[in-house]
Tab-separated table of C-alpha atoms in Angstrom:
chain	number	residue	atom	x	y	z
A	1100	MET	CA	9.615	16.376	13.133
A	1101	ASP	CA	11.565	16.556	9.671
A	1102	LEU	CA	9.504	15.629	6.813
A	1103	VAL	CA	11.212	13.162	4.348
A	1104	THR	CA	12.321	14.205	1.271
A	1105	ILE	CA	12.546	13.680	-2.762
A	1106	GLU	CA	16.614	13.984	-2.997
A	1107	GLU	CA	15.935	11.802	0.216
A	1108	ILE	CA	14.076	9.473	-1.300
A	1109	ARG	CA	16.454	9.819	-4.998
A	1110	ALA	CA	19.919	8.957	-2.503
A	1111	ALA	CA	18.132	6.179	-1.689
A	1112	ALA	CA	16.835	4.706	-4.730
A	1113	ASN	CA	20.499	5.171	-5.962
A	1114	ARG	CA	22.312	2.653	-2.355
A	1115	MET	CA	20.036	0.524	-3.350
A	1116	ALA	CA	20.194	0.451	-6.604
A	1117	ASP	CA	21.820	-2.395	-7.539
A	1118	ARG	CA	20.713	-4.115	-4.922
A	1119	ILE	CA	17.179	-4.174	-5.575
A	1120	ASN	CA	14.863	-5.757	-8.283
A	1121	PRO	CA	12.446	-3.705	-10.023
A	1122	THR	CA	9.123	-4.841	-9.272
A	1123	PRO	CA	6.376	-5.031	-12.648
A	1124	LEU	CA	3.392	-3.109	-12.967
A	1125	GLU	CA	0.551	-4.670	-14.489
A	1126	TYR	CA	-2.890	-3.793	-15.522
A	1127	SER	CA	-5.312	-5.773	-13.593
A	1128	ARG	CA	-8.511	-6.741	-17.279
A	1129	VAL	CA	-10.311	-8.389	-14.312
A	1130	LEU	CA	-9.998	-5.582	-11.424
A	1131	SER	CA	-10.563	-2.429	-14.506
A	1132	GLY	CA	-13.963	-4.280	-15.389
A	1133	LEU	CA	-15.113	-4.792	-11.709
A	1134	ALA	CA	-14.129	-1.075	-10.629
A	1135	GLY	CA	-14.782	0.763	-14.091
A	1136	ALA	CA	-11.770	2.567	-13.736
A	1137	ASP	CA	-8.277	1.692	-15.219
A	1138	VAL	CA	-6.392	-0.327	-12.703
A	1139	ARG	CA	-2.181	-1.802	-12.407
A	1140	LEU	CA	-0.579	-4.116	-9.473
A	1141	LYS	CA	1.523	-2.302	-8.667
A	1142	CYS	CA	3.842	-6.028	-7.619
A	1143	GLU	CA	5.723	-5.742	-4.680
A	1144	ASN	CA	5.068	-10.041	-3.680
A	1145	LEU	CA	7.381	-10.323	-6.250
A	1146	GLN	CA	10.348	-8.617	-4.137
A	1147	ARG	CA	13.116	-9.949	-2.785
A	1148	THR	CA	12.206	-11.548	1.184
A	1149	GLY	CA	8.760	-11.335	-0.576
A	1150	SER	CA	7.220	-7.629	0.967
A	1151	PHE	CA	8.491	-4.080	-0.634
A	1152	LYS	CA	10.073	-3.754	3.403
A	1153	ILE	CA	13.819	-4.667	2.854
A	1154	ARG	CA	14.204	-1.434	0.584
A	1155	GLY	CA	13.509	-0.206	4.047
A	1156	ALA	CA	15.637	-2.363	6.355
A	1157	PHE	CA	18.493	-2.049	3.484
A	1158	ASN	CA	18.766	2.328	3.186
A	1159	ARG	CA	17.812	2.458	7.422
A	1160	ILE	CA	21.741	-0.021	8.063
A	1161	ALA	CA	23.485	0.634	4.589
A	1162	GLY	CA	23.264	4.573	7.115
A	1163	LEU	CA	24.565	2.875	9.639
A	1164	THR	CA	27.855	3.323	9.927
A	1165	ASP	CA	30.590	1.027	10.434
A	1166	ASP	CA	30.961	1.161	14.263
A	1167	GLU	CA	26.809	1.104	14.199
A	1168	ARG	CA	27.222	-1.941	12.529
A	1169	ALA	CA	29.764	-3.822	14.116
A	1170	ARG	CA	27.852	-3.836	16.874
A	1171	GLY	CA	25.071	-4.807	14.641
A	1172	VAL	CA	21.025	-4.743	15.194
A	1173	ILE	CA	17.884	-5.219	15.995
A	1174	ALA	CA	14.698	-5.892	14.757
A	1175	ALA	CA	11.056	-6.423	16.524
A	1176	SER	CA	8.226	-8.037	13.493
A	1177	ALA	CA	5.305	-10.045	12.958
A	1178	GLY	CA	7.379	-11.202	9.105
A	1179	ASN	CA	8.208	-9.413	6.392
A	1180	HIS	CA	10.118	-5.962	8.273
A	1181	ALA	CA	12.660	-9.006	9.665
A	1182	GLN	CA	12.844	-11.126	6.766
A	1183	GLY	CA	13.682	-7.573	4.572
A	1184	VAL	CA	16.652	-6.912	7.964
A	1185	ALA	CA	17.843	-9.465	7.782
A	1186	LEU	CA	18.803	-10.180	4.207
A	1187	ALA	CA	20.077	-6.394	4.206
A	1188	GLY	CA	21.648	-7.712	7.471
A	1189	GLN	CA	23.670	-10.877	5.585
A	1190	TRP	CA	24.379	-8.132	2.037
A	1191	LEU	CA	25.846	-5.264	4.732
A	1192	ASP	CA	28.244	-8.662	7.251
A	1193	THR	CA	25.122	-6.990	10.006
A	1194	ALA	CA	24.623	-9.194	12.842
A	1195	VAL	CA	20.934	-9.232	13.003
A	1196	THR	CA	18.452	-10.314	15.800
A	1197	VAL	CA	14.891	-10.080	14.988
A	1198	PHE	CA	11.548	-10.692	17.912
A	1199	MET	CA	8.823	-12.015	16.539
A	1200	PRO	CA	4.906	-12.125	17.846
A	1201	SER	CA	5.361	-16.050	19.227
A	1202	ASP	CA	3.002	-17.213	16.100
A	1203	ALA	CA	4.280	-15.745	13.593
A	1204	SER	CA	3.756	-17.761	10.948
A	1205	LEU	CA	5.976	-20.925	10.132
A	1206	PRO	CA	7.667	-20.126	7.224
A	1207	LYS	CA	7.702	-16.676	7.668
A	1208	VAL	CA	10.428	-17.612	10.251
A	1209	GLU	CA	12.042	-20.300	9.219
A	1210	ALA	CA	12.592	-17.548	5.891
A	1211	THR	CA	14.704	-14.901	8.822
A	1212	ARG	CA	16.275	-17.674	10.484
A	1213	ALA	CA	17.459	-19.017	7.296
A	1214	TYR	CA	18.747	-15.619	5.455
A	1215	GLY	CA	20.856	-16.153	8.560
A	1216	ALA	CA	18.948	-13.809	11.971
A	1217	THR	CA	19.245	-14.653	15.024
A	1218	VAL	CA	14.887	-14.952	15.756
A	1219	THR	CA	13.347	-14.617	19.139
A	1220	LEU	CA	9.392	-15.771	19.388
A	1221	GLU	CA	7.848	-14.085	22.484
A	1222	GLY	CA	4.864	-11.813	22.539
A	1223	ALA	CA	1.790	-12.274	22.128
A	1224	THR	CA	1.601	-9.610	19.223
A	1225	PHE	CA	3.845	-6.751	17.334
A	1226	ASN	CA	3.572	-4.383	20.336
A	1227	ASP	CA	4.626	-7.232	22.129
A	1228	ALA	CA	7.387	-7.757	20.556
A	1229	LEU	CA	8.633	-4.594	19.625
A	1230	ALA	CA	8.336	-3.568	23.102
A	1231	LEU	CA	10.470	-6.646	24.250
A	1232	ALA	CA	12.910	-5.594	21.311
A	1233	GLU	CA	13.814	-2.170	22.587
A	1234	GLN	CA	14.693	-3.221	25.656
A	1235	ALA	CA	17.499	-5.777	23.535
A	1236	VAL	CA	19.002	-2.399	21.780
A	1237	ASP	CA	19.157	-0.858	25.255
A	1238	ASP	CA	20.018	-3.795	27.066
A	1239	THR	CA	23.227	-4.161	24.118
A	1240	GLY	CA	24.088	-1.639	22.585
A	1241	ALA	CA	22.708	-2.560	19.131
A	1242	VAL	CA	20.597	-0.390	16.359
A	1243	MET	CA	16.956	-0.794	16.424
A	1244	ILE	CA	15.956	-0.759	13.036
A	1245	HIS	CA	13.018	-0.097	13.288
A	1246	PRO	CA	9.632	-1.135	10.834
A	1247	PHE	CA	8.481	2.299	10.198
A	1248	ASP	CA	8.787	5.342	12.087
A	1249	ASN	CA	12.776	6.493	10.520
A	1250	GLU	CA	13.659	8.222	7.806
A	1251	ASP	CA	15.533	6.191	7.153
A	1252	VAL	CA	13.662	3.325	6.267
A	1253	ILE	CA	10.702	5.750	4.760
A	1254	ALA	CA	12.639	7.399	2.165
A	1255	GLY	CA	13.517	3.288	1.419
A	1256	GLN	CA	10.028	2.651	0.877
A	1257	GLY	CA	9.036	6.046	-1.013
A	1258	THR	CA	11.918	3.832	-3.362
A	1259	VAL	CA	8.009	2.117	-4.911
A	1260	GLY	CA	6.600	5.542	-5.634
A	1261	LEU	CA	10.082	6.068	-8.099
A	1262	GLU	CA	9.363	3.600	-9.501
A	1263	LEU	CA	5.149	3.790	-9.914
A	1264	LEU	CA	5.837	7.078	-11.289
A	1265	ASP	CA	8.431	5.338	-14.024
A	1266	GLN	CA	5.799	2.888	-15.483
A	1267	VAL	CA	2.410	4.702	-15.004
A	1268	PRO	CA	3.854	8.623	-16.184
A	1269	ASP	CA	-0.117	9.054	-15.867
A	1270	VAL	CA	-1.225	7.725	-12.492
A	1271	SER	CA	-3.845	9.057	-10.964
A	1272	SER	CA	-4.150	7.392	-7.204
A	1273	VAL	CA	-2.117	5.261	-5.121
A	1274	ILE	CA	-3.599	2.787	-3.602
A	1275	VAL	CA	-1.689	1.623	-0.085
A	1276	PRO	CA	-2.337	-0.729	2.723
A	1277	VAL	CA	-1.378	0.616	5.915
A	1278	GLY	CA	0.262	-0.574	8.991
A	1279	GLY	CA	2.031	1.595	10.776
A	1280	GLY	CA	2.594	3.489	8.525
A	1281	GLY	CA	6.058	3.460	6.869
A	1282	LEU	CA	5.053	2.775	3.620
A	1283	ILE	CA	2.682	5.749	2.232
A	1284	SER	CA	4.577	7.944	4.374
A	1285	GLY	CA	7.449	6.805	1.653
A	1286	VAL	CA	5.623	6.390	-1.516
A	1287	ALA	CA	3.195	10.083	-0.315
A	1288	ALA	CA	6.223	11.977	0.404
A	1289	CYS	CA	6.879	10.849	-2.635
A	1290	LEU	CA	4.015	11.251	-5.080
A	1291	LYS	CA	3.421	14.392	-3.507
A	1292	ALA	CA	6.550	15.791	-4.115
A	1293	GLU	CA	6.573	14.342	-7.809
A	1294	LYS	CA	2.566	14.503	-9.272
A	1295	PRO	CA	1.094	16.796	-5.941
A	1296	ALA	CA	-1.978	15.690	-8.284
A	1297	VAL	CA	-1.614	12.325	-7.727
A	1298	ARG	CA	-4.359	11.221	-4.957
A	1299	VAL	CA	-2.793	8.889	-1.774
A	1300	ILE	CA	-6.143	7.208	-0.426
A	1301	GLY	CA	-4.360	4.462	2.405
A	1302	VAL	CA	-5.733	1.006	3.326
A	1303	GLN	CA	-6.581	0.189	6.465
A	1304	ALA	CA	-7.439	-3.418	8.241
A	1305	ALA	CA	-10.929	-2.598	10.729
A	1306	GLY	CA	-10.103	-4.415	13.090
A	1307	SER	CA	-6.495	-2.951	13.654
A	1308	ALA	CA	-7.834	1.035	11.519
A	1309	CYS	CA	-5.211	2.832	14.212
A	1310	PHE	CA	-4.735	6.240	12.340
A	1311	GLY	CA	-8.423	7.264	11.766
A	1312	PRO	CA	-8.008	7.266	15.825
A	1313	SER	CA	-4.806	9.427	15.804
A	1314	LEU	CA	-5.723	11.652	12.574
A	1315	ALA	CA	-8.840	12.444	15.036
A	1316	ALA	CA	-6.523	12.968	17.576
A	1317	GLY	CA	-4.126	14.931	15.812
A	1318	GLU	CA	-1.276	12.061	17.592
A	1319	PRO	CA	-0.531	9.003	17.843
A	1320	LEU	CA	-2.468	6.328	19.836
A	1321	ASP	CA	-2.924	2.895	20.242
A	1322	LEU	CA	-5.587	0.269	20.104
A	1323	PRO	CA	-6.893	-2.163	22.465
A	1324	THR	CA	-6.586	-4.764	19.654
A	1325	ALA	CA	-5.942	-5.667	16.473
A	1326	ASP	CA	-7.361	-8.245	15.336
A	1327	THR	CA	-7.267	-8.623	11.691
A	1328	ILE	CA	-6.111	-12.104	9.261
A	1329	ALA	CA	-3.809	-9.017	7.862
A	1330	ASP	CA	-1.059	-10.086	10.392
A	1331	GLY	CA	1.653	-8.040	7.977
A	1332	ILE	CA	-0.421	-4.359	8.500
A	1333	ALA	CA	-2.304	-6.131	12.292
A	1334	VAL	CA	-0.879	-2.317	14.411
A	1335	LYS	CA	-1.783	-1.408	17.647
A	1336	ARG	CA	-1.053	2.123	16.639
A	1337	PRO	CA	0.492	4.277	14.407
A	1338	GLY	CA	4.996	5.240	14.272
A	1339	ASP	CA	4.862	9.520	15.107
A	1340	LEU	CA	5.900	10.142	12.262
A	1341	ASN	CA	4.512	8.365	10.103
A	1342	LEU	CA	1.653	10.086	11.261
A	1343	VAL	CA	3.013	13.381	10.701
A	1344	HIS	CA	3.576	12.046	6.426
A	1345	VAL	CA	-0.129	10.585	6.681
A	1346	GLU	CA	-1.315	13.935	7.644
A	1347	ARG	CA	0.458	15.713	5.391
A	1348	PHE	CA	0.275	13.898	2.504
A	1349	VAL	CA	-3.143	11.406	2.230
A	1350	ASP	CA	-5.307	12.170	0.501
A	1351	ASP	CA	-7.937	9.662	2.328
A	1352	MET	CA	-7.419	6.253	4.940
A	1353	VAL	CA	-10.242	3.460	4.757
A	1354	THR	CA	-11.033	0.629	5.996
A	1355	VAL	CA	-11.611	-3.166	4.433
A	1356	GLU	CA	-13.680	-6.527	6.869
A	1357	ASP	CA	-11.261	-9.418	6.541
A	1358	ALA	CA	-13.900	-11.145	4.682
A	1359	GLN	CA	-13.383	-8.445	1.357
A	1360	ILE	CA	-8.829	-8.690	2.161
A	1361	ALA	CA	-10.016	-12.174	1.953
A	1362	ARG	CA	-12.492	-12.061	-1.771
A	1363	ALA	CA	-9.117	-9.927	-2.943
A	1364	LEU	CA	-6.731	-12.411	-1.658
A	1365	VAL	CA	-8.813	-15.657	-3.689
A	1366	LEU	CA	-9.886	-13.123	-7.326
A	1367	LEU	CA	-5.466	-12.440	-6.982
A	1368	LEU	CA	-4.652	-15.623	-7.078
A	1369	GLU	CA	-7.544	-17.393	-9.378
A	1370	ARG	CA	-7.695	-14.066	-11.916
A	1371	ALA	CA	-4.950	-11.556	-12.071
A	1372	LYS	CA	-2.477	-15.485	-10.973
A	1373	LEU	CA	-0.616	-13.230	-7.879
A	1374	VAL	CA	-0.072	-14.986	-5.234
A	1375	VAL	CA	-0.512	-12.433	-1.954
A	1376	GLU	CA	-1.093	-12.433	1.493
A	1377	PRO	CA	-3.894	-10.760	3.246
A	1378	ALA	CA	-2.150	-7.767	3.730
A	1379	GLY	CA	-0.619	-6.933	0.416
A	1380	ALA	CA	-3.890	-7.655	-0.803
A	1381	ALA	CA	-5.536	-4.946	0.890
A	1382	ALA	CA	-5.520	-2.050	-1.873
A	1383	VAL	CA	-7.768	-4.422	-3.912
A	1384	ALA	CA	-9.818	-5.353	-1.222
A	1385	ALA	CA	-10.444	-0.947	-1.296
A	1386	VAL	CA	-10.432	-1.599	-5.143
A	1387	LEU	CA	-13.767	-4.036	-4.815
A	1388	ASP	CA	-15.711	-1.363	-2.060
A	1389	GLY	CA	-16.356	0.833	-4.407
A	1390	VAL	CA	-13.164	3.701	-3.799
A	1391	ALA	CA	-12.122	4.220	-7.228
A	1392	ASP	CA	-14.977	3.598	-9.397
A	1393	ARG	CA	-14.974	7.217	-10.391
A	1394	GLU	CA	-11.004	7.092	-11.350
A	1395	ASP	CA	-10.668	8.884	-14.815
A	1396	GLY	CA	-7.549	8.329	-14.739
A	1397	PRO	CA	-4.625	4.786	-14.098
A	1398	VAL	CA	-5.437	3.231	-10.306
A	1399	VAL	CA	-2.483	1.364	-8.541
A	1400	CYS	CA	-3.190	-0.857	-5.970
A	1401	LEU	CA	0.212	-2.098	-3.900
A	1402	LEU	CA	0.447	-4.953	-3.494
A	1403	SER	CA	2.229	-5.005	-0.124
A	1404	GLY	CA	3.846	-8.735	0.725
A	1405	GLY	CA	3.541	-12.341	-0.940
A	1406	ASN	CA	4.473	-14.096	2.069
A	1407	ILE	CA	1.702	-16.677	3.736
A	1408	ASP	CA	1.260	-18.998	5.487
A	1409	PRO	CA	0.479	-21.904	2.543
A	1410	LEU	CA	-2.807	-23.627	5.732
A	1411	LEU	CA	-3.491	-19.896	5.916
A	1412	LEU	CA	-3.701	-19.415	2.368
A	1413	GLN	CA	-6.025	-23.353	2.052
A	1414	HIS	CA	-8.400	-21.316	4.997
A	1415	LEU	CA	-7.927	-17.769	3.081
A	1416	VAL	CA	-8.800	-19.600	-0.334
A	1417	THR	CA	-12.077	-21.465	1.269
A	1418	SER	CA	-13.382	-18.457	3.225
A	1419	GLY	CA	-12.881	-16.455	-0.240
A	1420	LEU	CA	-15.260	-18.936	-2.134
A	1421	THR	CA	-17.702	-18.606	0.423
A	1422	ALA	CA	-18.196	-14.812	0.086
A	1423	GLU	CA	-17.812	-15.526	-3.341
A	1424	GLY	CA	-20.795	-17.671	-3.460
A	1425	ARG	CA	-18.792	-20.353	-4.708
A	1426	PHE	CA	-18.823	-23.019	-1.477
A	1427	ALA	CA	-22.320	-23.405	0.234
A	1428	THR	CA	-23.298	-25.432	3.754
A	1429	ILE	CA	-26.428	-26.355	3.166
A	1430	THR	CA	-28.697	-28.667	6.582
A	1431	THR	CA	-32.119	-30.455	5.591
A	1432	ARG	CA	-33.813	-33.422	7.665
A	1433	VAL	CA	-34.546	-37.194	5.617
A	1434	PRO	CA	-36.576	-39.770	7.270
A	1435	ASP	CA	-33.810	-42.201	7.995
A	1436	ARG	CA	-34.480	-45.394	5.959
A	1437	PRO	CA	-32.236	-47.130	2.928
A	1438	GLY	CA	-31.706	-45.146	0.506
A	1439	GLU	CA	-32.876	-41.109	2.150
A	1440	LEU	CA	-29.355	-40.465	1.356
A	1441	ALA	CA	-28.528	-42.309	-1.603
A	1442	ARG	CA	-31.607	-40.286	-2.992
A	1443	LEU	CA	-30.941	-36.364	-1.435
A	1444	LEU	CA	-26.881	-36.879	-3.227
A	1445	ALA	CA	-28.283	-38.448	-6.455
A	1446	SER	CA	-30.930	-34.290	-6.197
A	1447	VAL	CA	-27.483	-32.630	-5.769
A	1448	ALA	CA	-26.111	-33.983	-8.431
A	1449	ASP	CA	-28.586	-33.893	-10.611
A	1450	LEU	CA	-28.427	-30.180	-9.997
A	1451	ALA	CA	-24.087	-30.285	-10.882
A	1452	ALA	CA	-23.211	-28.804	-7.406
A	1453	ASN	CA	-20.644	-30.440	-5.851
A	1454	VAL	CA	-20.565	-31.801	-2.647
A	1455	VAL	CA	-17.110	-31.672	-0.650
A	1456	SER	CA	-18.680	-33.285	2.557
A	1457	VAL	CA	-21.718	-34.048	4.081
A	1458	GLU	CA	-22.131	-35.004	7.401
A	1459	HIS	CA	-25.286	-37.598	9.078
A	1460	HIS	CA	-26.784	-36.775	12.141
A	1461	ARG	CA	-29.289	-39.116	14.138
A	1462	LEU	CA	-28.634	-38.230	17.609
A	1463	SER	CA	-30.243	-33.871	18.120
A	1464	GLY	CA	-32.779	-33.251	20.543
A	1465	ASP	CA	-34.824	-32.274	18.232
A	1466	LEU	CA	-34.974	-34.187	15.943
A	1467	ARG	CA	-38.674	-36.283	15.484
A	1468	LEU	CA	-37.751	-40.002	15.832
A	1469	GLY	CA	-37.170	-41.416	12.876
A	1470	THR	CA	-35.744	-38.060	11.415
A	1471	VAL	CA	-31.595	-38.173	10.532
A	1472	GLU	CA	-30.360	-34.278	10.424
A	1473	VAL	CA	-27.871	-34.023	7.111
A	1474	GLN	CA	-25.860	-30.429	6.477
A	1475	LEU	CA	-24.129	-30.772	3.320
A	1476	GLU	CA	-20.688	-29.064	2.081
A	1477	LEU	CA	-20.976	-28.379	-2.137
A	1478	GLU	CA	-18.902	-26.295	-4.887
A	1479	THR	CA	-21.522	-24.056	-6.773
A	1480	ARG	CA	-20.658	-21.673	-10.007
A	1481	GLY	CA	-21.891	-18.753	-7.573
A	1482	PRO	CA	-24.980	-17.121	-5.050
A	1483	SER	CA	-28.279	-17.810	-8.565
A	1484	HIS	CA	-26.485	-21.175	-8.695
A	1485	VAL	CA	-26.897	-21.601	-5.084
A	1486	ALA	CA	-30.764	-20.337	-5.210
A	1487	GLU	CA	-31.165	-21.800	-7.414
A	1488	ALA	CA	-30.192	-25.795	-6.000
A	1489	LEU	CA	-32.349	-24.487	-2.695
A	1490	ALA	CA	-34.861	-24.269	-4.386
A	1491	ALA	CA	-35.077	-27.284	-6.501
A	1492	LEU	CA	-34.109	-29.546	-2.564
A	1493	ARG	CA	-37.515	-27.567	-1.778
A	1494	ASP	CA	-39.866	-28.085	-4.755
A	1495	GLY	CA	-38.388	-32.083	-3.979
A	1496	GLY	CA	-39.957	-32.309	-0.313
A	1497	TRP	CA	-36.769	-31.935	2.030
A	1498	PRO	CA	-37.012	-28.908	5.162
A	1499	VAL	CA	-33.315	-26.892	2.969
A	1500	GLU	CA	-31.587	-24.574	5.236
A	1501	GLU	CA	-28.104	-22.420	4.695
A	1502	ASP	CA	-26.115	-22.435	7.242
């Protein structure tokens, strides 16, 4: 199985030079302080279609013959690859059909349709959508544009590596979100060809970490599930070609939990003013988990995408703030008589904690007669403020528990 070469990556960069804009690479003061390293952010969330996927999709379709383009192309995607293929097809006058899971993010679905693609929502997972796409290719004769397991796609994604080498020539490590392996295959092939000393680290969501068992077995293996908030990297099985590239070029593969991803997403939003999707925050989650603590040169985190449903963003911001100790839920009991709830809330106000919601329960089997249970959701300044509030309320006579 042939590895993608630096010549193929450079050819892809030349092919897309007038279509794909180089994305910014920004120094992060807050991440550098937390990691004790020089951390930079490669902002592919600001790329056309909101992710790096347009690179590989355009390179693949641009390399087709006129006859192949006339037959149309088919893709399977949770969302970002779909948008990349749809826009590339629009640019290259090629009909695009995309199969997406039935629960795919609505903004990603609508954006794909807006770029002119025909979208079919079917199947519970990306792998289901991929199987349907492969069947449609057999039935119609259209060309499959695989999201990661293809040389032209890998070469297109590898152009990210060329850009960041131009932007940070002395880069020490590059941390890359990993689903099926297209991005890390291309970036690692580029970096190891141009600057072999650069350390390449892949990051998978713990609920869909398909590369670990596959690398151990020496062949692609299927996970039973791909359970993560990071739908952009929720893949059950690595690509055959991608596994070969990861074995050859990638120095380390780590995992992060969904709670860590949510925390990283909130930090990027609040401190870097960057909107990313969960998959796009995976590299930053790894930095927060200590993966770059011993680096003595610049560390680049790839922010792979920024296409996030606003409703999911709202949920993740709340989860991230909770993980940071900025939201707290406490439960206590007060006498069931006028003024007691007001006295409790006044005490909370004195502690400078903001009440987000109040639930007042009289009906519970373990409540004493004349007692009500009160649950408060609070905005706080962090874990120490929560601890201070709990101690003060207990000193005031309330039996408080943090949920």
